[in-house]
Coordinates of N, CA and C in Angstrom, one line a residue:
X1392 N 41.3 -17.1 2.9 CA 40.1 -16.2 2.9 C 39.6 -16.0 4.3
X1393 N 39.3 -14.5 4.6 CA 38.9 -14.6 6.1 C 37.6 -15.2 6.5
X1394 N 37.1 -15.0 7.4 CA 36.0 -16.1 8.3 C 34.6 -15.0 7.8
X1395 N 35.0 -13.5 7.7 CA 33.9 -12.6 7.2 C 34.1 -12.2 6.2
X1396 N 34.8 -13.1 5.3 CA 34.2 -13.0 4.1 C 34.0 -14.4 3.2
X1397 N 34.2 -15.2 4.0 CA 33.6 -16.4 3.8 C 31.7 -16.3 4.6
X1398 N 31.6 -15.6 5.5 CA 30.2 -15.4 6.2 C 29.6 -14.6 4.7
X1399 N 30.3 -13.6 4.6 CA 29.9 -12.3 3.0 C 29.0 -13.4 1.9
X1400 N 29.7 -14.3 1.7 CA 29.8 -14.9 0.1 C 28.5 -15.6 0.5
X1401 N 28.4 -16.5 1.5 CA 27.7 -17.4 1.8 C 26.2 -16.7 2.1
X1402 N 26.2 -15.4 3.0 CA 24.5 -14.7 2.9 C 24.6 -14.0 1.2
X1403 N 25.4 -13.6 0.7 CA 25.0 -13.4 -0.9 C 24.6 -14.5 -1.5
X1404 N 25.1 -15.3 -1.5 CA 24.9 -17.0 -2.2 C 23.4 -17.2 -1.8
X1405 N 23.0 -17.5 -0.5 CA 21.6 -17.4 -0.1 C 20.7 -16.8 -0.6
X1406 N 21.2 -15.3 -0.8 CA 20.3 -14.1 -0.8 C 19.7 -14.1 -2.4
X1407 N 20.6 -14.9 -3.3 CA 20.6 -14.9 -4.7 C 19.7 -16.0 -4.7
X1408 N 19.9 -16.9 -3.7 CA 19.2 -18.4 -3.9 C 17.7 -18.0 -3.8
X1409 N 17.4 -17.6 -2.6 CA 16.4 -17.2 -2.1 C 15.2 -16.2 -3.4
X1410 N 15.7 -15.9 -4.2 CA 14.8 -15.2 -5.2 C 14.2 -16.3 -6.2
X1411 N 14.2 -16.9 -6.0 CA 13.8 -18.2 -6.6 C 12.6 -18.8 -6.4
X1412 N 12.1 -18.6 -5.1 CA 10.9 -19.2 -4.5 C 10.1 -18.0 -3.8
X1413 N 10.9 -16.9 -3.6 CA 10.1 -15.9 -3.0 C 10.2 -14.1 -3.9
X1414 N 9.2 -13.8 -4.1 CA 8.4 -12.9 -5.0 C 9.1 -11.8 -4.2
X1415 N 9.7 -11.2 -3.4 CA 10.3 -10.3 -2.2 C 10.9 -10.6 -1.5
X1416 N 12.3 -10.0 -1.9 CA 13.5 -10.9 -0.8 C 14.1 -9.2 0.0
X1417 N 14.5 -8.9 1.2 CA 15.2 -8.1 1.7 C 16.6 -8.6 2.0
X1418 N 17.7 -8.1 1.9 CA 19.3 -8.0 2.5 C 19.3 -6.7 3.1
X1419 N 19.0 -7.1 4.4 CA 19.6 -6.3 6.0 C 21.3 -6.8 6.4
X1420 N 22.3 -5.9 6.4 CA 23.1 -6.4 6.6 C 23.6 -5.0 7.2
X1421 N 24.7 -5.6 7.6 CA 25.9 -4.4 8.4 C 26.5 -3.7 6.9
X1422 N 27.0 -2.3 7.6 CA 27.9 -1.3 6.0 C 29.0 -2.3 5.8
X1423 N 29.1 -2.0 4.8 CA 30.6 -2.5 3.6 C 30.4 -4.2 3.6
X1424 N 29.2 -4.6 3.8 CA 29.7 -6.0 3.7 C 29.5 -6.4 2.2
X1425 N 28.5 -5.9 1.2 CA 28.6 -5.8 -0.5 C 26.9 -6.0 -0.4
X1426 N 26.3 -5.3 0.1 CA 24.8 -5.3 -0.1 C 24.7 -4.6 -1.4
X1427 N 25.2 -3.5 -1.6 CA 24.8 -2.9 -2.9 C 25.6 -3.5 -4.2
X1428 N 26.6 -4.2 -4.0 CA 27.5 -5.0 -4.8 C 26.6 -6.1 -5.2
X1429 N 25.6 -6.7 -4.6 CA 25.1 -8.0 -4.4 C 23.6 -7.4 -5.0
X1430 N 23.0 -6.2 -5.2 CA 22.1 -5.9 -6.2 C 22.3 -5.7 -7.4
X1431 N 23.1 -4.4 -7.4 CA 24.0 -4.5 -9.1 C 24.2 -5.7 -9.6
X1432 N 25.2 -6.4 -9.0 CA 25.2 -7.9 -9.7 C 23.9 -8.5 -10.1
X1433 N 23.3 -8.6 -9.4 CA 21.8 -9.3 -9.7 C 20.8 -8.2 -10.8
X1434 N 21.2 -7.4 -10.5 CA 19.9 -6.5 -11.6 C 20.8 -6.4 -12.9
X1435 N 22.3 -6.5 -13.1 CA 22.9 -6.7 -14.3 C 22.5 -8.0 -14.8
X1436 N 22.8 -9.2 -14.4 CA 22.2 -10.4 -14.6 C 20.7 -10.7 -15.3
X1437 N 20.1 -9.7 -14.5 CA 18.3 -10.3 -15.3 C 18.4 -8.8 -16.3
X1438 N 18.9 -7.7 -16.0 CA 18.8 -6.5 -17.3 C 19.4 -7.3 -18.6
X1439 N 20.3 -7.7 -18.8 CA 21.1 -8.8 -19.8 C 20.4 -10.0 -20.1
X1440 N 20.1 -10.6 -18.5 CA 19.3 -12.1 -19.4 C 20.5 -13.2 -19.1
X1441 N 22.1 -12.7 -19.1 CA 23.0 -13.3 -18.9 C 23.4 -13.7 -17.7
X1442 N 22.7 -14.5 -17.4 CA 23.0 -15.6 -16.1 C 24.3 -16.5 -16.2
X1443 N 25.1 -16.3 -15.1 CA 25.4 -17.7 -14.8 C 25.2 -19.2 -14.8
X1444 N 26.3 -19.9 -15.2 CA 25.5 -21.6 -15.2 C 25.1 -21.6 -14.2
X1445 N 25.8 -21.1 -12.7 CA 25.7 -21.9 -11.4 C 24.0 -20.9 -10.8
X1446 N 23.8 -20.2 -11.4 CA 22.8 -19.4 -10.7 C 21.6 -20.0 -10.3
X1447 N 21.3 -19.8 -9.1 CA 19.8 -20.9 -8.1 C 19.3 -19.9 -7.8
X1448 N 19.2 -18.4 -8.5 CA 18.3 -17.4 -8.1 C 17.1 -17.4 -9.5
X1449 N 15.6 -16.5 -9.4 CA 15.4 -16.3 -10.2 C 15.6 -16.0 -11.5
X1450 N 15.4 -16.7 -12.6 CA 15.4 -15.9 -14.2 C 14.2 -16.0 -15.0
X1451 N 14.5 -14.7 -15.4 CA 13.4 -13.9 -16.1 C 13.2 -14.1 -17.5
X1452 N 12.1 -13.9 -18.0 CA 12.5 -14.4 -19.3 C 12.7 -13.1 -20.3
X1453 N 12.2 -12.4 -19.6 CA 12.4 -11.0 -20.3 C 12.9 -10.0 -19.7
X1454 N 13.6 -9.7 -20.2 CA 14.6 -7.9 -19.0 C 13.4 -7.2 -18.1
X1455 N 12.8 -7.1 -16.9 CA 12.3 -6.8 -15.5 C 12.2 -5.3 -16.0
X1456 N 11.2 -4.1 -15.6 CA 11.8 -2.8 -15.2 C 12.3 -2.9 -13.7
X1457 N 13.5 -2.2 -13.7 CA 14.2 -1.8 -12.2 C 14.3 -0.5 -12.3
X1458 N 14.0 0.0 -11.1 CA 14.4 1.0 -10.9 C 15.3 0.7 -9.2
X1459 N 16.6 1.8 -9.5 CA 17.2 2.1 -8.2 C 16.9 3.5 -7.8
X1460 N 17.2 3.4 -6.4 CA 16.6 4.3 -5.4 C 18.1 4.2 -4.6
X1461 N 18.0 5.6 -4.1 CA 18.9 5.9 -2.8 C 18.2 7.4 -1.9
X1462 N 19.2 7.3 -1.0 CA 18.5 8.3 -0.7 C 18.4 10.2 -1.2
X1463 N 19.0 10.0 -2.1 CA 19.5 11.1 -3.2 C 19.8 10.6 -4.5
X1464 N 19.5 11.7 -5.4 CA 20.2 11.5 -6.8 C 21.2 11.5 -6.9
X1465 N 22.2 12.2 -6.1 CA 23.8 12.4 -6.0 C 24.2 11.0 -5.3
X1466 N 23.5 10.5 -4.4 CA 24.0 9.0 -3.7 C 24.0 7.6 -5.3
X1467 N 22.3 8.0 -5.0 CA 22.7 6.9 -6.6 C 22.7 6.8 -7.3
X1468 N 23.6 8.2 -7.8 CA 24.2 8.7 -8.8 C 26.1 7.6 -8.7
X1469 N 26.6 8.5 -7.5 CA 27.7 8.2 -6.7 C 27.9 6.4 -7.0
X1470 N 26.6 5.8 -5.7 CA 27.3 4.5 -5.5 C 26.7 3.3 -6.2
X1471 N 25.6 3.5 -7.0 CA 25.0 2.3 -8.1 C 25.1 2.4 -9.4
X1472 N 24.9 3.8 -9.9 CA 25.3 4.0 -11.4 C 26.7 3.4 -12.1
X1473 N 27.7 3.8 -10.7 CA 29.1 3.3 -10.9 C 29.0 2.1 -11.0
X1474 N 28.7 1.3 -9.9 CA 28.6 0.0 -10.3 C 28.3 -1.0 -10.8
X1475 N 26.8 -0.2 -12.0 CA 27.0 -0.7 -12.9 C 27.5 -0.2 -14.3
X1476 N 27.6 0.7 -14.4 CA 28.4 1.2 -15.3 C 29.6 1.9 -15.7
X1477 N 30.3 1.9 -14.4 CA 31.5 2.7 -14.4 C 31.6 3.7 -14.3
X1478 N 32.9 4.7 -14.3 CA 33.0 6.2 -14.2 C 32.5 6.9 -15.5
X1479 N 31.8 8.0 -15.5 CA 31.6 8.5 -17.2 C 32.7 9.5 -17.1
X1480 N 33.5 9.3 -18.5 CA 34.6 10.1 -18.5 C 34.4 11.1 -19.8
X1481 N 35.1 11.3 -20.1 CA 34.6 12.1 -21.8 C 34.9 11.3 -23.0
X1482 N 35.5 9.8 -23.0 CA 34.8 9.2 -23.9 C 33.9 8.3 -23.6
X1483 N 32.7 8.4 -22.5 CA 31.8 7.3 -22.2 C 31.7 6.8 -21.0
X1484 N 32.0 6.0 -20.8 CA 31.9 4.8 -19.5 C 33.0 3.8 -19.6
X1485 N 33.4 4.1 -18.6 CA 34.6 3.0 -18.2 C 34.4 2.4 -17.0
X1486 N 35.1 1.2 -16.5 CA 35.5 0.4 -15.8 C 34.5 -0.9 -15.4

């Protein structure tokens, strides 16, 4: 595994920890490191309820409203819907 993406895992791992004790957490990071990979993940997790054993971030006892934001409908349309839900094809949602 390379050195920047052992650095990756390790501010995600934090970044997850960190909601735990603080009411507002920001992830400033450089492009493509998985900032938005690293929300989805976490807003699928408390939307579901379905946590991980290992998880040291906050849990909710009830599904949260989230809402996502980008800077367009077509952006977060494009790069969060996907993420969490996959491509919509013409039977549904995949991947």
């Amino acid at each position: 595994m390379s050195k920047l993406m052992r650095l990756s895992m390790t501010m995600q791992h934090r970044f997850n920890a960190a909601t735990k004790d603080h009411l507002a957490c920001l992830l400033m990071a450089a492009n493509q490191v998985g900032k938005s990979q690293t929300g989805c993940i976490i807003d699928a997790f408390r939307l579901t309820g379905e946590y991980p054993e290992d998880w040291e971030g906050h849990k909710f006892e009830q599904p949260p409203l989230i809402w996502l934001l980008g800077h367009s409908g077509e952006k977060t349309r494009d790069l969060l819907q996907q993420k969490l839900f996959g491509r919509l094809g013409p039977d549904g949602f995949s991947g």
